[in-house]
Amino acid sequence: DSGVTQTPKHLITATGQRVTLRCSPRSGDLSVYWYQQSLDQGLQFLIQYYNGEERAKGNILERFSAQQFPDLHSELNLSSLELGDSALYFCASGGGDQPQHFGDGTRLSIL
Amino acid sequence: AQTVTQSQPEMSVQEAETVTLSCTYDTSESDYYLFWYKQPPSRQMILVIRQEAYKQQNATENRFSVNFQKAAKSFSLKISDSQLGDAAMYFCAYTSKGANSKLTFGKGITLSVRP
């Protein structure tokens, strides 16, 4: 058990819809990272939050947004979903001088 | 920009034997971390081992060890006494030191273990 909690484990939805993925970091970790794993793009960094503030952005689409709340949990919002957004979305916490530990991921399927 | 290359898409090893997974990376930084993560069929991402670039000693975790060649920008993972549970996809990853410590991953290598 990594200590990072992601919900839900699976999401099935249709094109054009909007979904929210949730992540609770390990106790004591201030940073949350979001990654997307797809067959064609591999594992890609999306965005990082540190103690409520956006710290770094990667290959995140404009249709995607994230935030980190005062209790340090984070949400990744995906809107106007397309078939190509089907992927496994990971949240990780830690970083800096500590390794990142990953949640179990949310598998998103767009029909 | 940093890049991580895993050129072997698949490898196979006999149970109880030793296997080495290769990884090369490119960076202009002098201090950084390198990792190997394991992703079994359950799709979890499990940290296997970490190496700090400034440490000359190769990291070891039980049956897992690395061969870190900083000048050659090479970072291979050796798995000794391979077990059936080692069958998984293995990702090599790089991160800079500091606040923006995103992970950059290689494409991964699928390791199968023959009984």
PDB file of C-alpha atoms in Angstrom:
ATOM      1  CA  ASP A   1       0.000   0.000   0.000  1.00  0.00           C
ATOM      2  CA  SER A   2       1.603   3.251  -1.204  1.00  0.00           C
ATOM      3  CA  GLY A   3      -0.564   5.450   1.013  1.00  0.00           C
ATOM      4  CA  VAL A   4      -1.829   7.393  -2.019  1.00  0.00           C
ATOM      5  CA  THR A   5      -5.564   6.968  -2.574  1.00  0.00           C
ATOM      6  CA  GLN A   6      -7.264   7.471  -5.916  1.00  0.00           C
ATOM      7  CA  THR A   7     -10.970   7.295  -6.645  1.00  0.00           C
ATOM      8  CA  PRO A   8     -12.756   6.000  -8.562  1.00  0.00           C
ATOM      9  CA  LYS A   9     -10.844   2.947  -9.803  1.00  0.00           C
ATOM     10  CA  HIS A  10     -12.791   2.845 -13.045  1.00  0.00           C
ATOM     11  CA  LEU A  11     -14.844   5.374 -14.984  1.00  0.00           C
ATOM     12  CA  ILE A  12     -16.851   4.717 -18.092  1.00  0.00           C
ATOM     13  CA  THR A  13     -18.416   7.656 -19.847  1.00  0.00           C
ATOM     14  CA  ALA A  14     -19.251   9.038 -23.270  1.00  0.00           C
ATOM     15  CA  THR A  15     -17.638  11.552 -25.567  1.00  0.00           C
ATOM     16  CA  GLY A  16     -18.348  15.158 -24.684  1.00  0.00           C
ATOM     17  CA  GLN A  17     -18.833  14.452 -20.991  1.00  0.00           C
ATOM     18  CA  ARG A  18     -16.920  15.759 -17.985  1.00  0.00           C
ATOM     19  CA  VAL A  19     -15.388  13.709 -15.175  1.00  0.00           C
ATOM     20  CA  THR A  20     -13.494  14.381 -11.959  1.00  0.00           C
ATOM     21  CA  LEU A  21     -10.706  12.174 -10.643  1.00  0.00           C
ATOM     22  CA  ARG A  22      -9.731  12.447  -6.995  1.00  0.00           C
ATOM     23  CA  CYS A  23      -6.448  11.866  -5.209  1.00  0.00           C
ATOM     24  CA  SER A  24      -5.434  11.919  -1.552  1.00  0.00           C
ATOM     25  CA  PRO A  25      -1.656  12.071  -1.028  1.00  0.00           C
ATOM     26  CA  ARG A  26       0.354  10.203   1.576  1.00  0.00           C
ATOM     27  CA  SER A  27       0.278  11.712   5.025  1.00  0.00           C
ATOM     28  CA  GLY A  28       2.831  14.509   5.230  1.00  0.00           C
ATOM     29  CA  ASP A  29       3.319  14.898   1.465  1.00  0.00           C
ATOM     30  CA  LEU A  30       2.630  18.396   0.164  1.00  0.00           C
ATOM     31  CA  SER A  31       3.128  17.675  -3.535  1.00  0.00           C
ATOM     32  CA  VAL A  32       0.703  15.911  -5.841  1.00  0.00           C
ATOM     33  CA  TYR A  33       1.568  14.919  -9.396  1.00  0.00           C
ATOM     34  CA  TRP A  34      -0.795  13.730 -12.121  1.00  0.00           C
ATOM     35  CA  TYR A  35       0.334  11.395 -14.895  1.00  0.00           C
ATOM     36  CA  GLN A  36      -1.457   9.886 -17.890  1.00  0.00           C
ATOM     37  CA  GLN A  37      -0.599   6.423 -19.193  1.00  0.00           C
ATOM     38  CA  SER A  38      -1.839   5.548 -22.664  1.00  0.00           C
ATOM     39  CA  LEU A  39      -0.760   2.973 -25.212  1.00  0.00           C
ATOM     40  CA  ASP A  40       0.462   5.484 -27.755  1.00  0.00           C
ATOM     41  CA  GLN A  41       1.941   8.180 -25.476  1.00  0.00           C
ATOM     42  CA  GLY A  42       3.295   6.056 -22.638  1.00  0.00           C
ATOM     43  CA  LEU A  43       3.556   7.652 -19.193  1.00  0.00           C
ATOM     44  CA  GLN A  44       3.333  11.425 -19.383  1.00  0.00           C
ATOM     45  CA  PHE A  45       3.470  14.071 -16.688  1.00  0.00           C
ATOM     46  CA  LEU A  46       0.415  16.322 -16.665  1.00  0.00           C
ATOM     47  CA  ILE A  47       0.643  18.726 -13.744  1.00  0.00           C
ATOM     48  CA  GLN A  48       2.078  19.214 -10.236  1.00  0.00           C
ATOM     49  CA  TYR A  49       0.628  20.973  -7.233  1.00  0.00           C
ATOM     50  CA  TYR A  50       2.522  21.875  -4.090  1.00  0.00           C
ATOM     51  CA  ASN A  51       0.643  22.913  -0.959  1.00  0.00           C
ATOM     52  CA  GLY A  52      -2.284  24.221  -2.965  1.00  0.00           C
ATOM     53  CA  GLU A  53      -0.322  26.035  -5.655  1.00  0.00           C
ATOM     54  CA  GLU A  54       0.344  24.917  -9.221  1.00  0.00           C
ATOM     55  CA  ARG A  55       4.071  24.201  -9.441  1.00  0.00           C
ATOM     56  CA  ALA A  56       4.687  22.715 -12.891  1.00  0.00           C
ATOM     57  CA  LYS A  57       2.770  21.888 -16.039  1.00  0.00           C
ATOM     58  CA  GLY A  58       3.473  19.194 -18.575  1.00  0.00           C
ATOM     59  CA  ASN A  59       1.550  17.991 -21.594  1.00  0.00           C
ATOM     60  CA  ILE A  60      -1.843  18.827 -20.166  1.00  0.00           C
ATOM     61  CA  LEU A  61      -4.633  19.694 -22.575  1.00  0.00           C
ATOM     62  CA  GLU A  62      -6.616  22.910 -22.139  1.00  0.00           C
ATOM     63  CA  ARG A  63      -9.714  20.748 -21.617  1.00  0.00           C
ATOM     64  CA  PHE A  64      -8.068  19.371 -18.487  1.00  0.00           C
ATOM     65  CA  SER A  65      -7.640  21.234 -15.225  1.00  0.00           C
ATOM     66  CA  ALA A  66      -6.627  20.404 -11.695  1.00  0.00           C
ATOM     67  CA  GLN A  67      -6.596  21.873  -8.232  1.00  0.00           C
ATOM     68  CA  GLN A  68      -5.320  21.043  -4.783  1.00  0.00           C
ATOM     69  CA  PHE A  69      -7.454  21.807  -1.778  1.00  0.00           C
ATOM     70  CA  PRO A  70      -6.456  22.995   1.738  1.00  0.00           C
ATOM     71  CA  ASP A  71      -6.597  19.405   3.043  1.00  0.00           C
ATOM     72  CA  LEU A  72      -4.064  18.598   0.238  1.00  0.00           C
ATOM     73  CA  HIS A  73      -6.292  16.288  -1.741  1.00  0.00           C
ATOM     74  CA  SER A  74      -6.319  17.009  -5.449  1.00  0.00           C
ATOM     75  CA  GLU A  75      -8.829  16.706  -8.247  1.00  0.00           C
ATOM     76  CA  LEU A  76      -8.203  16.369 -11.964  1.00  0.00           C
ATOM     77  CA  ASN A  77     -11.087  17.566 -14.109  1.00  0.00           C
ATOM     78  CA  LEU A  78     -11.392  16.317 -17.657  1.00  0.00           C
ATOM     79  CA  SER A  79     -14.009  17.940 -19.898  1.00  0.00           C
ATOM     80  CA  SER A  80     -15.310  17.619 -23.458  1.00  0.00           C
ATOM     81  CA  LEU A  81     -13.968  14.097 -23.400  1.00  0.00           C
ATOM     82  CA  GLU A  82     -12.741  12.480 -26.599  1.00  0.00           C
ATOM     83  CA  LEU A  83     -12.054   8.859 -27.424  1.00  0.00           C
ATOM     84  CA  GLY A  84      -8.321   9.576 -27.230  1.00  0.00           C
ATOM     85  CA  ASP A  85      -8.621  10.561 -23.572  1.00  0.00           C
ATOM     86  CA  SER A  86      -9.142   6.919 -22.652  1.00  0.00           C
ATOM     87  CA  ALA A  87      -6.176   6.103 -20.442  1.00  0.00           C
ATOM     88  CA  LEU A  88      -4.966   5.210 -16.985  1.00  0.00           C
ATOM     89  CA  TYR A  89      -4.557   8.331 -14.853  1.00  0.00           C
ATOM     90  CA  PHE A  90      -2.147   8.175 -11.943  1.00  0.00           C
ATOM     91  CA  CYS A  91      -1.677  10.449  -9.019  1.00  0.00           C
ATOM     92  CA  ALA A  92       1.605  10.433  -7.107  1.00  0.00           C
ATOM     93  CA  SER A  93       2.821  12.218  -4.022  1.00  0.00           C
ATOM     94  CA  GLY A  94       6.261  12.915  -2.583  1.00  0.00           C
ATOM     95  CA  GLY A  95       8.987  14.279  -4.814  1.00  0.00           C
ATOM     96  CA  GLY A  96      11.808  16.659  -4.005  1.00  0.00           C
ATOM     97  CA  ASP A  97      14.311  14.580  -2.051  1.00  0.00           C
ATOM     98  CA  GLN A  98      11.738  11.817  -1.592  1.00  0.00           C
ATOM     99  CA  PRO A  99      10.673   9.333  -4.262  1.00  0.00           C
ATOM    100  CA  GLN A 100       7.216   9.644  -5.714  1.00  0.00           C
ATOM    101  CA  HIS A 101       4.735   7.030  -4.614  1.00  0.00           C
ATOM    102  CA  PHE A 102       1.820   6.259  -6.877  1.00  0.00           C
ATOM    103  CA  GLY A 103      -1.828   5.563  -6.289  1.00  0.00           C
ATOM    104  CA  ASP A 104      -3.504   2.604  -7.987  1.00  0.00           C
ATOM    105  CA  GLY A 105      -4.770   4.806 -10.819  1.00  0.00           C
ATOM    106  CA  THR A 106      -8.139   5.563 -12.352  1.00  0.00           C
ATOM    107  CA  ARG A 107      -8.918   3.748 -15.575  1.00  0.00           C
ATOM    108  CA  LEU A 108     -10.978   6.040 -17.807  1.00  0.00           C
ATOM    109  CA  SER A 109     -12.866   4.530 -20.725  1.00  0.00           C
ATOM    110  CA  ILE A 110     -14.605   6.777 -23.236  1.00  0.00           C
ATOM    111  CA  LEU A 111     -17.327   5.116 -25.309  1.00  0.00           C
TER     112      LEU A 111
ATOM    113  CA  ALA B   1      14.884  18.602 -22.018  1.00  0.00           C
ATOM    114  CA  GLN B   2      15.607  15.339 -20.325  1.00  0.00           C
ATOM    115  CA  THR B   3      14.933  12.093 -22.155  1.00  0.00           C
ATOM    116  CA  VAL B   4      14.918   8.477 -21.044  1.00  0.00           C
ATOM    117  CA  THR B   5      15.414   5.632 -23.494  1.00  0.00           C
ATOM    118  CA  GLN B   6      14.619   1.980 -23.004  1.00  0.00           C
ATOM    119  CA  SER B   7      15.452   0.356 -26.302  1.00  0.00           C
ATOM    120  CA  GLN B   8      14.481  -3.234 -25.493  1.00  0.00           C
ATOM    121  CA  PRO B   9      10.691  -3.633 -25.571  1.00  0.00           C
ATOM    122  CA  GLU B  10      10.702  -7.183 -24.191  1.00  0.00           C
ATOM    123  CA  MET B  11      12.970  -9.564 -22.326  1.00  0.00           C
ATOM    124  CA  SER B  12      12.616 -13.041 -20.952  1.00  0.00           C
ATOM    125  CA  VAL B  13      14.452 -14.810 -18.136  1.00  0.00           C
ATOM    126  CA  GLN B  14      14.423 -18.291 -16.659  1.00  0.00           C
ATOM    127  CA  GLU B  15      13.258 -18.526 -13.068  1.00  0.00           C
ATOM    128  CA  ALA B  16      16.219 -18.306 -10.627  1.00  0.00           C
ATOM    129  CA  GLU B  17      18.458 -16.743 -13.290  1.00  0.00           C
ATOM    130  CA  THR B  18      19.753 -13.177 -13.513  1.00  0.00           C
ATOM    131  CA  VAL B  19      18.556 -10.569 -15.986  1.00  0.00           C
ATOM    132  CA  THR B  20      19.685  -7.025 -16.746  1.00  0.00           C
ATOM    133  CA  LEU B  21      17.363  -4.325 -18.067  1.00  0.00           C
ATOM    134  CA  SER B  22      18.981  -1.396 -19.862  1.00  0.00           C
ATOM    135  CA  CYS B  23      18.240   2.298 -19.727  1.00  0.00           C
ATOM    136  CA  THR B  24      20.000   5.385 -21.022  1.00  0.00           C
ATOM    137  CA  TYR B  25      19.125   8.997 -20.392  1.00  0.00           C
ATOM    138  CA  ASP B  26      20.119  12.434 -21.497  1.00  0.00           C
ATOM    139  CA  THR B  27      20.432  15.502 -19.310  1.00  0.00           C
ATOM    140  CA  SER B  28      22.604  18.562 -18.907  1.00  0.00           C
ATOM    141  CA  GLU B  29      22.162  18.557 -15.142  1.00  0.00           C
ATOM    142  CA  SER B  30      24.807  17.244 -12.784  1.00  0.00           C
ATOM    143  CA  ASP B  31      22.602  16.202  -9.877  1.00  0.00           C
ATOM    144  CA  TYR B  32      19.420  14.240 -10.245  1.00  0.00           C
ATOM    145  CA  TYR B  33      17.659  11.005  -9.297  1.00  0.00           C
ATOM    146  CA  LEU B  34      17.073   7.890 -11.350  1.00  0.00           C
ATOM    147  CA  PHE B  35      14.454   5.260 -10.599  1.00  0.00           C
ATOM    148  CA  TRP B  36      13.157   1.919 -11.674  1.00  0.00           C
ATOM    149  CA  TYR B  37       9.431   1.366 -11.265  1.00  0.00           C
ATOM    150  CA  LYS B  38       7.656  -1.946 -11.700  1.00  0.00           C
ATOM    151  CA  GLN B  39       4.146  -2.208 -13.154  1.00  0.00           C
ATOM    152  CA  PRO B  40       2.657  -5.699 -12.749  1.00  0.00           C
ATOM    153  CA  PRO B  41      -0.555  -6.784 -14.518  1.00  0.00           C
ATOM    154  CA  SER B  42      -2.526  -5.136 -11.698  1.00  0.00           C
ATOM    155  CA  ARG B  43      -1.272  -1.833 -13.220  1.00  0.00           C
ATOM    156  CA  GLN B  44       0.055  -0.464  -9.945  1.00  0.00           C
ATOM    157  CA  MET B  45       3.286   1.558 -10.152  1.00  0.00           C
ATOM    158  CA  ILE B  46       5.708   0.190  -7.579  1.00  0.00           C
ATOM    159  CA  LEU B  47       9.037   1.810  -6.761  1.00  0.00           C
ATOM    160  CA  VAL B  48      11.828  -0.750  -7.109  1.00  0.00           C
ATOM    161  CA  ILE B  49      15.000   1.249  -6.560  1.00  0.00           C
ATOM    162  CA  ARG B  50      16.395   4.770  -6.532  1.00  0.00           C
ATOM    163  CA  GLN B  51      19.833   6.139  -7.364  1.00  0.00           C
ATOM    164  CA  GLU B  52      21.149   9.600  -6.557  1.00  0.00           C
ATOM    165  CA  ALA B  53      23.500  10.870  -9.247  1.00  0.00           C
ATOM    166  CA  TYR B  54      26.047  12.233  -6.775  1.00  0.00           C
ATOM    167  CA  LYS B  55      26.426   8.898  -5.032  1.00  0.00           C
ATOM    168  CA  GLN B  56      29.063   6.757  -6.668  1.00  0.00           C
ATOM    169  CA  GLN B  57      27.912   3.597  -4.930  1.00  0.00           C
ATOM    170  CA  ASN B  58      25.339   1.637  -6.876  1.00  0.00           C
ATOM    171  CA  ALA B  59      21.995   1.236  -5.101  1.00  0.00           C
ATOM    172  CA  THR B  60      20.862  -2.216  -3.979  1.00  0.00           C
ATOM    173  CA  GLU B  61      17.510  -3.454  -2.688  1.00  0.00           C
ATOM    174  CA  ASN B  62      17.526  -7.169  -1.915  1.00  0.00           C
ATOM    175  CA  ARG B  63      17.614  -8.991  -5.284  1.00  0.00           C
ATOM    176  CA  PHE B  64      17.587  -5.723  -7.242  1.00  0.00           C
ATOM    177  CA  SER B  65      20.690  -3.696  -7.970  1.00  0.00           C
ATOM    178  CA  VAL B  66      21.694  -1.036 -10.457  1.00  0.00           C
ATOM    179  CA  ASN B  67      24.750  -0.332 -12.546  1.00  0.00           C
ATOM    180  CA  PHE B  68      24.944   3.450 -12.709  1.00  0.00           C
ATOM    181  CA  GLN B  69      27.447   4.839 -15.196  1.00  0.00           C
ATOM    182  CA  LYS B  70      27.144   8.619 -14.937  1.00  0.00           C
ATOM    183  CA  ALA B  71      29.572   9.540 -17.691  1.00  0.00           C
ATOM    184  CA  ALA B  72      27.884   7.163 -20.105  1.00  0.00           C
ATOM    185  CA  LYS B  73      24.416   8.220 -18.847  1.00  0.00           C
ATOM    186  CA  SER B  74      23.492   4.612 -18.389  1.00  0.00           C
ATOM    187  CA  PHE B  75      21.349   3.119 -15.633  1.00  0.00           C
ATOM    188  CA  SER B  76      20.674  -0.612 -15.823  1.00  0.00           C
ATOM    189  CA  LEU B  77      18.701  -2.796 -13.415  1.00  0.00           C
ATOM    190  CA  LYS B  78      19.907  -6.253 -12.469  1.00  0.00           C
ATOM    191  CA  ILE B  79      17.430  -8.728 -11.041  1.00  0.00           C
ATOM    192  CA  SER B  80      19.057 -11.723  -9.384  1.00  0.00           C
ATOM    193  CA  ASP B  81      17.373 -15.050  -8.617  1.00  0.00           C
ATOM    194  CA  SER B  82      14.385 -14.090 -10.795  1.00  0.00           C
ATOM    195  CA  GLN B  83      10.987 -15.090  -9.465  1.00  0.00           C
ATOM    196  CA  LEU B  84       7.646 -15.545 -11.205  1.00  0.00           C
ATOM    197  CA  GLY B  85       6.383 -12.476  -9.381  1.00  0.00           C
ATOM    198  CA  ASP B  86       9.015 -10.362 -11.095  1.00  0.00           C
ATOM    199  CA  ALA B  87       7.090 -10.628 -14.369  1.00  0.00           C
ATOM    200  CA  ALA B  88       5.944  -7.087 -15.112  1.00  0.00           C
ATOM    201  CA  MET B  89       6.641  -3.984 -17.124  1.00  0.00           C
ATOM    202  CA  TYR B  90       9.634  -2.042 -15.823  1.00  0.00           C
ATOM    203  CA  PHE B  91      10.027   1.687 -16.312  1.00  0.00           C
ATOM    204  CA  CYS B  92      13.196   3.675 -15.981  1.00  0.00           C
ATOM    205  CA  ALA B  93      12.586   7.259 -14.833  1.00  0.00           C
ATOM    206  CA  TYR B  94      14.513  10.472 -14.271  1.00  0.00           C
ATOM    207  CA  THR B  95      13.851  13.475 -12.112  1.00  0.00           C
ATOM    208  CA  SER B  96      15.725  16.668 -11.401  1.00  0.00           C
ATOM    209  CA  LYS B  97      16.461  17.615  -7.849  1.00  0.00           C
ATOM    210  CA  GLY B  98      14.404  20.457  -6.483  1.00  0.00           C
ATOM    211  CA  ALA B  99      10.847  21.623  -6.316  1.00  0.00           C
ATOM    212  CA  ASN B 100       9.725  20.785  -9.857  1.00  0.00           C
ATOM    213  CA  SER B 101      10.579  17.121  -9.614  1.00  0.00           C
ATOM    214  CA  LYS B 102       8.342  15.642 -12.287  1.00  0.00           C
ATOM    215  CA  LEU B 103       9.250  12.168 -13.470  1.00  0.00           C
ATOM    216  CA  THR B 104      10.282  11.566 -17.069  1.00  0.00           C
ATOM    217  CA  PHE B 105       9.732   7.934 -18.020  1.00  0.00           C
ATOM    218  CA  GLY B 106      11.114   5.618 -20.646  1.00  0.00           C
ATOM    219  CA  LYS B 107       8.713   3.549 -22.740  1.00  0.00           C
ATOM    220  CA  GLY B 108       9.151   0.535 -20.499  1.00  0.00           C
ATOM    221  CA  ILE B 109      10.256  -3.050 -20.977  1.00  0.00           C
ATOM    222  CA  THR B 110       8.075  -6.106 -20.533  1.00  0.00           C
ATOM    223  CA  LEU B 111       9.832  -8.821 -18.550  1.00  0.00           C
ATOM    224  CA  SER B 112       8.535 -12.360 -18.647  1.00  0.00           C
ATOM    225  CA  VAL B 113       9.793 -15.099 -16.309  1.00  0.00           C
ATOM    226  CA  ARG B 114       9.837 -18.682 -17.544  1.00  0.00           C
ATOM    227  CA  PRO B 115       9.162 -21.375 -14.907  1.00  0.00           C
TER     228      PRO B 115
END
